[in-house]
């Protein structure tokens, strides 16, 4: 974020350095955590959850981003 932090903030100097390097523009950080996976109660619900998980994994790969978890392995584990 290009906004300045209060003088007593422990991250102020870090942000000033980053803003000096990257310039005063907003950068988006994507963070997705897979702490749990809903297994569903019906075959349709389970299928929907698996499809959603794998779809998100494909989107991340397509944008050359890395998930904080291992969605494909999570799907295999729940099988």
XYZ file of N, CA, C and O in Angstrom:
316
model
N 0.838 -1.179 0.000
C 0.000 0.000 0.000
C 0.881 1.240 0.000
O 1.864 1.304 0.735
N 0.533 2.218 -0.793
C 1.345 3.434 -0.842
C 1.105 4.378 0.329
O 1.822 5.349 0.490
N 0.109 4.100 1.164
C -0.160 4.987 2.297
C 0.935 4.867 3.352
O 1.514 3.805 3.555
N 1.197 5.981 4.001
C 2.244 6.011 5.026
C 1.710 5.429 6.328
O 0.528 5.577 6.652
N 2.580 4.772 7.059
C 2.213 4.231 8.367
C 2.593 5.235 9.452
O 3.476 6.078 9.246
N 1.968 5.145 10.624
C 2.323 6.044 11.732
C 3.804 5.889 12.100
O 4.381 4.805 11.934
N 4.424 6.946 12.593
C 5.861 6.901 12.927
C 6.245 5.797 13.903
O 7.360 5.284 13.858
N 5.339 5.401 14.785
C 5.670 4.379 15.786
C 5.350 2.955 15.317
O 5.525 2.006 16.070
N 4.904 2.780 14.072
C 4.588 1.448 13.553
C 5.888 0.709 13.218
O 6.775 1.248 12.565
N 5.976 -0.543 13.649
C 7.210 -1.315 13.443
C 7.485 -1.631 11.974
O 8.598 -1.983 11.618
N 6.483 -1.508 11.105
C 6.663 -1.804 9.682
C 6.869 -0.552 8.832
O 6.965 -0.635 7.619
N 6.928 0.617 9.473
C 6.990 1.879 8.736
C 8.212 1.957 7.815
O 8.090 2.276 6.632
N 9.378 1.673 8.334
C 10.604 1.776 7.526
C 10.603 0.767 6.380
O 11.033 1.078 5.268
N 10.107 -0.429 6.635
C 10.008 -1.446 5.589
C 9.097 -0.957 4.459
O 9.448 -1.034 3.288
N 7.938 -0.421 4.818
C 7.010 0.067 3.798
C 7.595 1.245 3.028
O 7.443 1.335 1.812
N 8.286 2.142 3.712
C 8.910 3.278 3.023
C 9.920 2.783 1.984
O 9.975 3.284 0.860
N 10.704 1.780 2.358
C 11.681 1.218 1.425
C 11.021 0.543 0.238
O 11.454 0.696 -0.905
N 9.974 -0.207 0.499
C 9.256 -0.890 -0.587
C 8.609 0.128 -1.517
O 8.694 0.004 -2.739
N 7.982 1.150 -0.954
C 7.348 2.170 -1.783
C 8.378 2.937 -2.611
O 8.094 3.336 -3.741
N 9.569 3.118 -2.059
C 10.616 3.800 -2.816
C 11.056 2.935 -4.000
O 11.275 3.415 -5.103
N 11.137 1.634 -3.789
C 11.560 0.703 -4.844
C 10.468 0.491 -5.891
O 10.731 0.539 -7.088
N 9.238 0.246 -5.451
C 8.145 -0.093 -6.361
C 7.369 1.101 -6.881
O 6.635 0.979 -7.850
N 7.498 2.226 -6.231
C 6.740 3.402 -6.636
C 5.418 3.480 -5.896
O 4.965 2.514 -5.288
N 4.788 4.646 -5.961
C 3.555 4.871 -5.193
C 2.305 4.359 -5.886
O 1.447 5.110 -6.307
N 2.198 3.050 -6.031
C 0.977 2.490 -6.601
C 0.536 1.299 -5.772
O 1.332 0.707 -5.049
N -0.720 0.965 -5.866
C -1.288 -0.125 -5.088
C -0.914 -1.467 -5.713
O -1.020 -1.649 -6.917
N -0.466 -2.411 -4.902
C -0.142 -3.760 -5.357
C -1.084 -4.729 -4.649
O -1.342 -4.589 -3.460
N -1.571 -5.696 -5.369
C -2.508 -6.657 -4.801
C -1.758 -7.923 -4.419
O -0.964 -8.454 -5.191
N -2.024 -8.390 -3.231
C -1.436 -9.634 -2.748
C -2.562 -10.652 -2.622
O -3.574 -10.391 -1.987
N -2.389 -11.800 -3.246
C -3.411 -12.839 -3.194
C -2.966 -13.910 -2.201
O -1.868 -14.432 -2.297
N -3.832 -14.221 -1.280
C -3.544 -15.242 -0.291
C -4.770 -16.124 -0.133
O -5.846 -15.644 0.205
N -4.606 -17.399 -0.389
C -5.702 -18.340 -0.239
C -5.211 -19.476 0.648
O -4.201 -20.100 0.363
N -5.902 -19.732 1.725
C -5.504 -20.804 2.638
C -6.493 -21.958 2.537
O -7.698 -21.754 2.505
N -5.972 -23.144 2.477
C -6.799 -24.351 2.423
C -6.644 -25.082 3.754
O -6.003 -26.112 3.841
N -7.218 -24.509 4.821
C -7.092 -25.123 6.129
C -8.003 -26.327 6.290
O -7.761 -27.191 7.102
N -9.072 -26.346 5.519
C -10.015 -27.451 5.612
C -10.704 -27.601 4.271
O -10.666 -26.716 3.442
N -11.326 -28.729 4.093
C -12.098 -28.946 2.877
C -13.448 -29.524 3.290
O -13.511 -30.524 3.987
N -14.507 -28.859 2.858
C -15.852 -29.354 3.137
C -16.086 -30.598 2.292
O -15.942 -30.572 1.078
N -16.429 -31.692 2.919
C -16.604 -32.946 2.193
C -18.019 -33.124 1.661
O -18.257 -33.990 0.841
N -18.945 -32.309 2.125
C -20.314 -32.413 1.631
C -21.084 -33.547 2.287
O -20.524 -34.424 2.913
N -22.404 -33.511 2.039
C -23.270 -34.558 2.581
C -23.887 -35.388 1.477
O -24.341 -36.478 1.707
N -23.915 -34.808 0.286
C -24.508 -35.526 -0.835
C -23.450 -35.709 -1.916
O -22.428 -35.026 -1.933
N -23.715 -36.612 -2.812
C -22.782 -36.839 -3.919
C -22.598 -35.549 -4.727
O -21.490 -35.204 -5.116
N -23.698 -34.827 -4.927
C -23.641 -33.566 -5.680
C -22.795 -32.520 -4.943
O -21.985 -31.811 -5.547
N -22.969 -32.420 -3.630
C -22.198 -31.465 -2.827
C -20.709 -31.769 -2.830
O -19.875 -30.873 -2.937
N -20.381 -33.045 -2.710
C -18.982 -33.471 -2.730
C -18.359 -33.157 -4.088
O -17.257 -32.602 -4.176
N -19.088 -33.477 -5.152
C -18.601 -33.225 -6.501
C -18.370 -31.728 -6.726
O -17.354 -31.322 -7.295
N -19.290 -30.911 -6.256
C -19.169 -29.458 -6.399
C -17.923 -28.934 -5.684
O -17.196 -28.097 -6.200
N -17.681 -29.421 -4.474
C -16.510 -28.980 -3.702
C -15.213 -29.386 -4.393
O -14.277 -28.594 -4.497
N -15.143 -30.605 -4.881
C -13.946 -31.076 -5.583
C -13.717 -30.263 -6.854
O -12.604 -29.826 -7.143
N -14.787 -30.038 -7.616
C -14.664 -29.240 -8.845
C -14.185 -27.830 -8.544
O -13.329 -27.284 -9.254
N -14.723 -27.218 -7.515
C -14.328 -25.862 -7.136
C -12.850 -25.814 -6.744
O -12.107 -24.914 -7.148
N -12.408 -26.785 -5.964
C -11.012 -26.849 -5.528
C -10.071 -26.975 -6.719
O -9.080 -26.250 -6.826
N -10.389 -27.883 -7.624
C -9.517 -28.098 -8.783
C -9.573 -26.917 -9.752
O -8.557 -26.560 -10.367
N -10.731 -26.290 -9.881
C -10.860 -25.109 -10.735
C -9.963 -23.980 -10.217
O -9.240 -23.336 -10.988
N -9.987 -23.746 -8.918
C -9.137 -22.707 -8.328
C -7.658 -23.026 -8.523
O -6.859 -22.131 -8.806
N -7.286 -24.288 -8.392
C -5.891 -24.687 -8.608
C -5.470 -24.398 -10.050
O -4.367 -23.906 -10.302
N -6.356 -24.681 -11.020
C -6.051 -24.393 -12.434
C -5.903 -22.894 -12.671
O -5.025 -22.450 -13.402
N -6.786 -22.096 -12.054
C -6.702 -20.647 -12.198
C -5.379 -20.111 -11.664
O -4.737 -19.269 -12.292
N -4.976 -20.600 -10.513
C -3.705 -20.158 -9.939
C -2.542 -20.502 -10.864
O -1.658 -19.676 -11.103
N -2.524 -21.728 -11.372
C -1.452 -22.123 -12.299
C -1.459 -21.262 -13.546
O -0.423 -20.853 -14.044
N -2.661 -20.963 -14.058
C -2.784 -20.147 -15.252
C -2.256 -18.728 -15.058
O -1.768 -18.106 -15.990
N -2.349 -18.232 -13.821
C -1.851 -16.886 -13.517
C -0.447 -16.925 -12.922
O 0.055 -15.905 -12.442
N 0.155 -18.116 -12.932
C 1.507 -18.322 -12.392
C 1.601 -17.864 -10.933
O 2.559 -17.219 -10.528
N 0.564 -18.216 -10.156
C 0.533 -17.933 -8.733
C 0.569 -19.252 -7.982
O 0.175 -20.289 -8.506
N 1.028 -19.200 -6.765
C 1.136 -20.409 -5.972
C 0.169 -20.350 -4.804
O 0.054 -19.341 -4.127
N -0.527 -21.443 -4.591
C -1.426 -21.544 -3.447
C -0.593 -21.760 -2.193
O 0.527 -22.257 -2.250
N -1.163 -21.398 -1.053
C -0.470 -21.647 0.210
C -0.617 -23.102 0.649
O -0.021 -23.515 1.627
N -1.393 -23.856 -0.077
C -1.617 -25.259 0.261
C -1.400 -26.119 -0.980
O -0.928 -25.646 -1.999
N -1.759 -27.352 -0.872
C -1.598 -28.298 -1.968
C -2.976 -28.864 -2.282
O -3.353 -29.930 -1.802
N -3.784 -28.126 -3.082
C -5.176 -28.541 -3.286
C -5.335 -29.912 -3.910
O -6.198 -30.676 -3.502
N -4.508 -30.246 -4.903
C -4.651 -31.566 -5.525
C -4.397 -32.685 -4.525
O -5.105 -33.679 -4.501
N -3.394 -32.520 -3.673
C -3.101 -33.532 -2.661
C -4.234 -33.593 -1.632
O -4.588 -34.669 -1.154
N -4.821 -32.441 -1.314
C -5.965 -32.412 -0.389
C -7.127 -33.221 -0.959
O -7.799 -33.943 -0.219
N -7.364 -33.091 -2.254
C -8.444 -33.848 -2.893
C -8.146 -35.342 -2.817
O -9.025 -36.139 -2.478
N -6.920 -35.736 -3.109
C -6.543 -37.155 -3.037
C -6.696 -37.694 -1.614
O -7.143 -38.810 -1.418
N -6.325 -36.866 -0.648
C -6.399 -37.304 0.751
C -7.834 -37.562 1.182
O -8.106 -38.486 1.933
N -8.770 -36.743 0.680
C -10.167 -36.905 1.085
C -10.865 -38.037 0.345
O -11.963 -38.424 0.705
N -10.246 -38.558 -0.717
C -10.887 -39.597 -1.534
C -11.056 -40.907 -0.778
O -10.352 -41.254 0.085
